[in-house]
CSV table of C-alpha atoms in Angstrom, one decimal:
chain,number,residue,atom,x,y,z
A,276,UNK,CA,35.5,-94.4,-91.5
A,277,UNK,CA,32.2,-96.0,-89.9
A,278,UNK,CA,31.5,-97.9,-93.5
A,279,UNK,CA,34.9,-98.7,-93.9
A,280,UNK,CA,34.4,-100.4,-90.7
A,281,UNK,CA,31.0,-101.9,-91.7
A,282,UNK,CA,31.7,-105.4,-92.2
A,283,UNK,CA,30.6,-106.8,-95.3
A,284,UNK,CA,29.7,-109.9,-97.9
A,285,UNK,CA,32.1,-110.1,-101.0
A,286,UNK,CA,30.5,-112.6,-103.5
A,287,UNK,CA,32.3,-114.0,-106.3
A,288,UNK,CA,31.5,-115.9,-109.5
A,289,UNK,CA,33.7,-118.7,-111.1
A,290,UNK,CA,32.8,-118.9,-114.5
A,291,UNK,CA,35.0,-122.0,-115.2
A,292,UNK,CA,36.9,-124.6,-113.7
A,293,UNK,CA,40.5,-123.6,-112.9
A,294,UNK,CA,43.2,-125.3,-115.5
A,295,UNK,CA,44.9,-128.1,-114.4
A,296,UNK,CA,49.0,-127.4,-114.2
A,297,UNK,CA,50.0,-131.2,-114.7
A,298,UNK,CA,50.2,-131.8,-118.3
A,299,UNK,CA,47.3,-133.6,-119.9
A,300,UNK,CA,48.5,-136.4,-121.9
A,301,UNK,CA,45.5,-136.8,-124.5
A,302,UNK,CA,47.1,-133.4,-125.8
A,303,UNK,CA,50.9,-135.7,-126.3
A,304,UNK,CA,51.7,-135.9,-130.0
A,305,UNK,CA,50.1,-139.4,-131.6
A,306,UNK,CA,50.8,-141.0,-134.6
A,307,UNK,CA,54.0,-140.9,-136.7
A,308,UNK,CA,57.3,-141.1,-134.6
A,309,UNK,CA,61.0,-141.3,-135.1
A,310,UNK,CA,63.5,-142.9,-132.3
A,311,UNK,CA,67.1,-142.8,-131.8
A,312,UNK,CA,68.8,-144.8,-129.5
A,313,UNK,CA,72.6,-145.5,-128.4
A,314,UNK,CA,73.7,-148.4,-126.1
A,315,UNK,CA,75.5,-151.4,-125.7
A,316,UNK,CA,74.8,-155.1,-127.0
A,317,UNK,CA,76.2,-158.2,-125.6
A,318,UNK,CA,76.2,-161.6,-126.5
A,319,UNK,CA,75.1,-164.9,-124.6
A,320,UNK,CA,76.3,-168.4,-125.3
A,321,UNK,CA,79.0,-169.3,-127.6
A,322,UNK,CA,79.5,-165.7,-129.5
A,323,UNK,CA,79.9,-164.0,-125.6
A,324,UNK,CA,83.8,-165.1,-125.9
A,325,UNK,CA,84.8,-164.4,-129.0
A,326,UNK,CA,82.5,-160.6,-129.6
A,327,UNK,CA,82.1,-159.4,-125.9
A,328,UNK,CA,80.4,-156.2,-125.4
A,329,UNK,CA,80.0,-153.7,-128.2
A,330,UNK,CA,78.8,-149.8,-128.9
A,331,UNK,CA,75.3,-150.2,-130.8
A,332,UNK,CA,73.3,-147.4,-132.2
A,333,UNK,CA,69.7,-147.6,-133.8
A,334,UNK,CA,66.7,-145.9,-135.4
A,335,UNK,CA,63.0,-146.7,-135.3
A,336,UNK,CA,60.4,-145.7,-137.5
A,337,UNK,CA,56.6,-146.2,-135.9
A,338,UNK,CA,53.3,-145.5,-136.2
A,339,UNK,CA,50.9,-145.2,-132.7
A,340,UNK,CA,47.7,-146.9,-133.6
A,341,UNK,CA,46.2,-146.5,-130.4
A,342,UNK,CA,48.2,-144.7,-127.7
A,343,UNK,CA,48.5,-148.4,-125.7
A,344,UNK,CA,49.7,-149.6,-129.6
A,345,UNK,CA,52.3,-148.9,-132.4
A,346,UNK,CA,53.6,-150.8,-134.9
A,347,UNK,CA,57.2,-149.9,-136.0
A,348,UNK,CA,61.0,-151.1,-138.3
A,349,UNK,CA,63.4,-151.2,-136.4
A,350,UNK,CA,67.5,-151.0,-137.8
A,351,UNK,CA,69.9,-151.3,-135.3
A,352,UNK,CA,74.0,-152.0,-135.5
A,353,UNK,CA,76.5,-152.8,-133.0
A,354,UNK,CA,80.7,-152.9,-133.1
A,355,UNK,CA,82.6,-155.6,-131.7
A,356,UNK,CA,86.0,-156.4,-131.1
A,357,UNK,CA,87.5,-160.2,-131.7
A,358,UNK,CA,89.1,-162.1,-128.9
A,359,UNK,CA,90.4,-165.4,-130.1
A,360,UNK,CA,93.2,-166.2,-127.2
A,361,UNK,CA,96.0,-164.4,-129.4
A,362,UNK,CA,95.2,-165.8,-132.7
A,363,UNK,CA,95.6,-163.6,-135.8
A,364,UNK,CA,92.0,-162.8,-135.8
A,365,UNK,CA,92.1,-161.6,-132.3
A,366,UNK,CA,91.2,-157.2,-132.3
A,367,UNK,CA,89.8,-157.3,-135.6
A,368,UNK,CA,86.0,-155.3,-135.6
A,369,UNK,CA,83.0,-156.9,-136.7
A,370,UNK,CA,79.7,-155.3,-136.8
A,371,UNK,CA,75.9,-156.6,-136.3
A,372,UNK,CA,73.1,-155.2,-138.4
A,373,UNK,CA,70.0,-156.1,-137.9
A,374,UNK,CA,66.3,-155.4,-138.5
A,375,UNK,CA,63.1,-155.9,-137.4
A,376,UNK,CA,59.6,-155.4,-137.1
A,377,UNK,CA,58.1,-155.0,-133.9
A,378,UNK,CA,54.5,-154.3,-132.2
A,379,UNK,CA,54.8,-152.4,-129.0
A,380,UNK,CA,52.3,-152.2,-126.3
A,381,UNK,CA,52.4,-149.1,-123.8
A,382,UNK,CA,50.8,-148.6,-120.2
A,383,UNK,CA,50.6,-144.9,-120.3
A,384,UNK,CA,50.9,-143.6,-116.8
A,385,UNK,CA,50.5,-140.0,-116.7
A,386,UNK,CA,54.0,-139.0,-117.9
A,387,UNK,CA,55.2,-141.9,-117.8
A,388,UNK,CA,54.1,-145.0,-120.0
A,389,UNK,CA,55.9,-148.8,-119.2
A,390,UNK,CA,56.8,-150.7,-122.8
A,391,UNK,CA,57.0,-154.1,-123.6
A,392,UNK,CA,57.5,-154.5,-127.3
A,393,UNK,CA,58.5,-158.2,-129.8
A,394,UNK,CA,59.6,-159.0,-133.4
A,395,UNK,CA,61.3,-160.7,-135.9
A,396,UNK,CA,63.3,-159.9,-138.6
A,397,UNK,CA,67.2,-160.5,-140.2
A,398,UNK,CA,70.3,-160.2,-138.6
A,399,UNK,CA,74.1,-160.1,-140.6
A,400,UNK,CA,77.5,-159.8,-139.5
A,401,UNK,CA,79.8,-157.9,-141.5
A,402,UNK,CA,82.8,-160.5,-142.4
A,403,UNK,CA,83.4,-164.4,-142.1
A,404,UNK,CA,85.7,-163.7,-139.6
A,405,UNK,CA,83.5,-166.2,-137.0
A,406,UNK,CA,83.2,-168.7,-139.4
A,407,UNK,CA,86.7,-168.9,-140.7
A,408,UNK,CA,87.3,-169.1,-136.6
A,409,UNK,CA,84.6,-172.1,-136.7
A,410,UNK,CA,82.1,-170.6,-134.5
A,411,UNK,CA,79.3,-169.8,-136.9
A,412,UNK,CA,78.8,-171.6,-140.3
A,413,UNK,CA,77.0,-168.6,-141.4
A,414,UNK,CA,76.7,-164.5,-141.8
A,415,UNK,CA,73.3,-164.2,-141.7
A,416,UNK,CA,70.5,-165.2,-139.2
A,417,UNK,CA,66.9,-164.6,-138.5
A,418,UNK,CA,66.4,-162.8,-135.2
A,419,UNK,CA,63.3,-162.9,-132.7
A,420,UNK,CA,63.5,-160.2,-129.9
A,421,UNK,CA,61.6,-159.1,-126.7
A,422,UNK,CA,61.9,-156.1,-124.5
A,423,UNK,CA,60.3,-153.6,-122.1
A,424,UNK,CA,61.4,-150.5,-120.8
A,425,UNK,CA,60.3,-147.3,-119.3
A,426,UNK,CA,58.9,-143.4,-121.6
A,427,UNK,CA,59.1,-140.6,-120.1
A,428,UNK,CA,57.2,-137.7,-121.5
A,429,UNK,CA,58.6,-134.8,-120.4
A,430,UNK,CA,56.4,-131.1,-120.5
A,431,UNK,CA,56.9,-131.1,-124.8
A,432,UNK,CA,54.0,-132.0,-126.4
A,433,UNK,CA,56.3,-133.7,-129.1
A,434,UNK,CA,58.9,-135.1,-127.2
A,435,UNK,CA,59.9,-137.9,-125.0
A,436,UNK,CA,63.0,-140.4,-123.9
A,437,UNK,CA,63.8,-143.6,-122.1
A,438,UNK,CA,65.4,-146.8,-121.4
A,439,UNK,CA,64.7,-150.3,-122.2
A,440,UNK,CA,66.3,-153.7,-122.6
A,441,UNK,CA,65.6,-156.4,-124.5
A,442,UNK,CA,66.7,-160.2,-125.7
A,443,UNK,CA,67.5,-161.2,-128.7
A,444,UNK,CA,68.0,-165.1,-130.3
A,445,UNK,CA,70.1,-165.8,-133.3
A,446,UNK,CA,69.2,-169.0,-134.1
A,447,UNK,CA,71.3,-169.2,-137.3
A,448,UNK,CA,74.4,-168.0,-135.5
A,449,UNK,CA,75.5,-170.8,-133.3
A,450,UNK,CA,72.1,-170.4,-131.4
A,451,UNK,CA,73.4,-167.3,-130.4
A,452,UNK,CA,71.6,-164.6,-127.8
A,453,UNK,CA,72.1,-161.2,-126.8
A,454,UNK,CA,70.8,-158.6,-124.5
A,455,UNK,CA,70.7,-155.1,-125.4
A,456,UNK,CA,70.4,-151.5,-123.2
A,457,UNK,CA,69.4,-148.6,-125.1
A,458,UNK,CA,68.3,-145.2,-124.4
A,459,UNK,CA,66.7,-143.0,-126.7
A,460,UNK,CA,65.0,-140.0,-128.0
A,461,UNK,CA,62.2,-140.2,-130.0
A,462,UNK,CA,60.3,-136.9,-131.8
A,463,UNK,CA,56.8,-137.6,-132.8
A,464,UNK,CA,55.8,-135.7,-135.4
């Protein structure tokens, strides 16, 4: 009982430094990715009338260069419905596909990198329904679009998702302009 008493030094030895329990993101997947995204495209100027809103889906293909920089193709469609006052034309669908190719620049923050991202490529409607209206003289366009938006990495090394908006001009299409919202899931590989 007296040594138990007895007080007394305990010494320890840390061999190492304890691990961190945030996730490191050097150790996040680089290089070849994949996106999906789903969202909604609507149309400024003259084409806002007659198109409206419509459902648009979209895959990207990329390539992180640096993990501030990717290059990547872009495809992306939308679905529109006419509205031509009650003419015969009015409800009848026409789609948008488009592609591009875009640089993107990241802010990684931890988990969570800010996007801005540009880039040029073709855009096509589906029918001549806009011209035979006499809003467009034309089906196809060149496109030049912007955007920025938010990634969230979440605790998969592989994995992340997020939001972002961007602005499109169609100068071919009645000087046409649009403003997309997306989200997305991308797998890098």
């Amino acid at each position: 009982l007296p040594l138990l008493a007895w007080p007394g030094r305990v010494h320890a030895q840390i061999t190492e430094d304890p691990t961190n329990p945030l996730p490191n993101p050097a150790k996040f997947s680089r290089g070849l990715y994949a996106d999906a995204e789903l969202g909604s495209l609507v149309f400024l100027g003259e084409l806002r009338r007659p198109l409206g809103a419509g459902v648009g889906f979209g895959v990207r293909l990329g390539w992180d260069v640096f993990r501030w920089l990717a290059v990547q193709a872009h495809a992306f469609g939308s679905t529109h419905r006419t509205d031509f006052d009650g003419a015969p034309a009015s409800g009848e669908l026409l789609q948008v596909y488009q592609g591009t190719g875009e640089l993107k620049l990241a802010l990684p923050l931890g988990r969570v990198s800010l996007v801005a991202f540009g880039g040029a490529g073709l855009a096509h409607l589906s029918t001549n329904i806009l011209a035979v209206a006499g809003v467009t003289t034309g089906r196809t366009s060149p496109v030049f679009l912007g955007g920025a938006g938010v990634d969230y990495h979440p605790l998969v090394r592989h994995l992340s998702f997020g939001l972002q908006g961007s602005f499109a001009s169609y100068p071919q299409l009645s000087a046409a302009s649009g403003i997309a919202a997306t989200a997305y899931l991308r797998y890098t590989f």
